[in-house]
Short mmCIF file of C-alpha atoms in Angstrom, two decimals:
data_model
loop_
_atom_site.label_atom_id
_atom_site.label_comp_id
_atom_site.label_asym_id
_atom_site.label_seq_id
_atom_site.Cartn_x
_atom_site.Cartn_y
_atom_site.Cartn_z
CA UNK A 1 5.65 -1.69 25.09
CA UNK A 2 5.96 -4.68 22.81
CA UNK A 3 8.50 -4.48 20.00
CA UNK A 4 7.49 -5.24 16.40
CA UNK A 5 8.24 -8.72 15.08
CA UNK A 6 10.93 -7.94 12.52
CA UNK A 7 10.24 -11.08 10.46
CA UNK A 8 6.56 -10.12 10.29
CA UNK A 9 7.53 -6.57 9.30
CA UNK A 10 9.80 -7.88 6.52
CA UNK A 11 7.11 -10.27 5.27
CA UNK A 12 4.45 -7.56 5.38
CA UNK A 13 6.87 -5.20 3.65
CA UNK A 14 6.96 -7.49 0.63
CA UNK A 15 3.17 -7.44 0.26
CA UNK A 16 3.08 -4.28 -1.91
CA UNK A 17 5.48 -5.88 -4.38
CA UNK A 18 3.17 -8.87 -4.84
CA UNK A 19 -0.03 -6.82 -4.84
CA UNK A 20 1.52 -4.25 -7.19
CA UNK A 21 2.66 -6.95 -9.61
CA UNK A 22 -0.89 -8.30 -9.81
CA UNK A 23 -2.82 -5.03 -9.46
CA UNK A 24 -0.82 -3.05 -12.01
CA UNK A 25 -0.23 -6.12 -14.19
CA UNK A 26 -2.92 -8.63 -15.08
CA UNK A 27 -5.75 -7.09 -13.02
CA UNK A 28 -5.67 -3.35 -13.83
CA UNK A 29 -2.48 -2.93 -15.87
CA UNK A 30 -4.11 -1.81 -19.10
CA UNK A 31 -6.37 0.65 -17.29
CA UNK A 32 -3.44 2.05 -15.28
CA UNK A 33 -1.30 2.47 -18.41
CA UNK A 34 -4.18 4.36 -20.03
CA UNK A 35 -4.34 6.69 -17.01
CA UNK A 36 -0.61 7.41 -17.12
CA UNK A 37 -0.67 7.68 -20.92
CA UNK A 38 2.15 5.22 -21.55
CA UNK A 39 2.68 1.89 -23.21
CA UNK A 40 4.37 -1.03 -21.52
CA UNK A 41 7.41 -0.50 -23.75
CA UNK A 42 7.68 3.15 -22.73
CA UNK A 43 7.43 2.27 -19.05
CA UNK A 44 10.15 -0.38 -19.33
CA UNK A 45 12.43 1.97 -21.32
CA UNK A 46 12.07 4.76 -18.74
CA UNK A 47 12.39 2.55 -15.66
CA UNK A 48 15.36 2.68 -13.33
CA UNK A 49 15.11 -0.73 -11.55
CA UNK A 50 17.02 0.38 -8.45
CA UNK A 51 14.85 3.45 -8.01
CA UNK A 52 11.64 1.66 -8.93
CA UNK A 53 12.03 -1.58 -6.99
CA UNK A 54 14.79 -0.87 -4.49
CA UNK A 55 13.29 2.28 -3.04
CA UNK A 56 9.78 0.79 -3.19
CA UNK A 57 10.84 -2.19 -1.07
CA UNK A 58 12.47 0.10 1.50
CA UNK A 59 9.36 2.30 1.64
CA UNK A 60 7.10 -0.75 1.95
CA UNK A 61 9.14 -2.12 4.84
CA UNK A 62 8.97 1.30 6.51
CA UNK A 63 5.19 1.29 6.04
CA UNK A 64 4.97 -2.19 7.59
CA UNK A 65 7.16 -1.11 10.52
CA UNK A 66 4.98 1.92 11.27
CA UNK A 67 1.82 -0.17 10.77
CA UNK A 68 3.20 -2.66 13.29
CA UNK A 69 3.70 0.06 15.88
CA UNK A 70 0.17 1.37 15.33
CA UNK A 71 -1.29 -2.13 15.71
CA UNK A 72 0.75 -2.74 18.88
CA UNK A 73 -0.50 0.55 20.35
CA UNK A 74 -4.07 -0.33 19.33
CA UNK A 75 -3.78 -3.75 20.97
CA UNK A 76 -2.30 -2.19 24.10
CA UNK A 77 -5.10 0.37 24.33
CA UNK A 78 -8.05 -1.90 23.49
CA UNK A 79 -6.85 -5.44 24.08
CA UNK A 80 -7.92 -6.32 20.53
CA UNK A 81 -5.61 -8.57 18.55
CA UNK A 82 -5.90 -11.06 15.73
CA UNK A 83 -7.48 -11.03 12.30
CA UNK A 84 -10.16 -8.39 12.90
CA UNK A 85 -7.72 -6.06 14.65
CA UNK A 86 -5.37 -6.33 11.67
CA UNK A 87 -8.17 -5.67 9.17
CA UNK A 88 -9.52 -2.75 11.19
CA UNK A 89 -6.07 -1.27 11.68
CA UNK A 90 -5.23 -1.57 7.99
CA UNK A 91 -8.57 -0.05 6.99
CA UNK A 92 -8.39 2.92 9.37
CA UNK A 93 -4.77 3.69 8.46
CA UNK A 94 -5.75 3.59 4.78
CA UNK A 95 -8.82 5.76 5.26
CA UNK A 96 -7.07 8.36 7.42
CA UNK A 97 -3.69 8.54 5.76
CA UNK A 98 -3.92 7.29 2.17
CA UNK A 99 -7.46 7.83 0.88
CA UNK A 100 -7.55 11.36 2.22
CA UNK A 101 -4.04 12.60 1.46
CA UNK A 102 -3.90 11.10 -2.02
CA UNK A 103 -6.92 13.23 -2.95
CA UNK A 104 -4.44 16.12 -3.31
CA UNK A 105 -3.26 14.43 -6.51
CA UNK A 106 -6.78 14.90 -7.90
CA UNK A 107 -7.47 18.30 -6.43
CA UNK A 108 -4.14 19.96 -7.19
CA UNK A 109 -2.40 17.87 -9.86
CA UNK A 110 -5.34 16.98 -12.09
CA UNK A 111 -5.17 13.22 -11.57
CA UNK A 112 -8.35 11.53 -12.77
CA UNK A 113 -10.69 10.26 -10.07
CA UNK A 114 -10.60 6.76 -11.58
CA UNK A 115 -6.80 6.75 -11.42
CA UNK A 116 -6.95 7.91 -7.79
CA UNK A 117 -9.44 5.14 -6.96
CA UNK A 118 -7.25 2.55 -8.70
CA UNK A 119 -4.14 3.64 -6.79
CA UNK A 120 -5.84 4.03 -3.42
CA UNK A 121 -7.54 0.66 -3.94
CA UNK A 122 -4.13 -0.97 -4.25
CA UNK A 123 -3.06 0.77 -1.05
CA UNK A 124 -6.16 -0.51 0.73
CA UNK A 125 -5.41 -4.10 -0.27
CA UNK A 126 -1.78 -3.65 0.80
CA UNK A 127 -2.66 -2.27 4.23
CA UNK A 128 -5.35 -4.88 4.88
CA UNK A 129 -2.95 -7.73 4.12
CA UNK A 130 -0.13 -6.05 6.05
CA UNK A 131 -2.43 -5.57 9.03
CA UNK A 132 -3.44 -9.23 9.00
CA UNK A 133 0.16 -10.44 8.77
CA UNK A 134 1.33 -8.12 11.52
CA UNK A 135 -1.61 -8.94 13.81
CA UNK A 136 -1.42 -12.69 13.42
CA UNK A 137 2.36 -13.07 13.41
CA UNK A 138 3.20 -11.81 16.87
#
């Protein structure tokens, strides 16, 4: 079986940092802060940069690594590669593993549906871009 391209995995692993900066900043930042009930000043004061960014980068690289393996297995089973394979892989991984499991935050923790949609939307964008990078950079 083909091994993941480590440079592609590292590049794809940085995608959530860029998407998150935009998604939770200029695009939906005010809406997200309203959902979490905090101001920007409160968030900055409570933030531990190593925990917030360091662990997030590691988790994002792990996500990209697993995504790469899934896309390789998909390509091996179907022969499909390239842009559409990456988009399909990212979408199906999001639908099966993020969209569905994150609903528990609504059902059991009382998270608002809008907040859930905002967060899972960011995950969809992340996985679509990751899938494209990993499928095209072989």
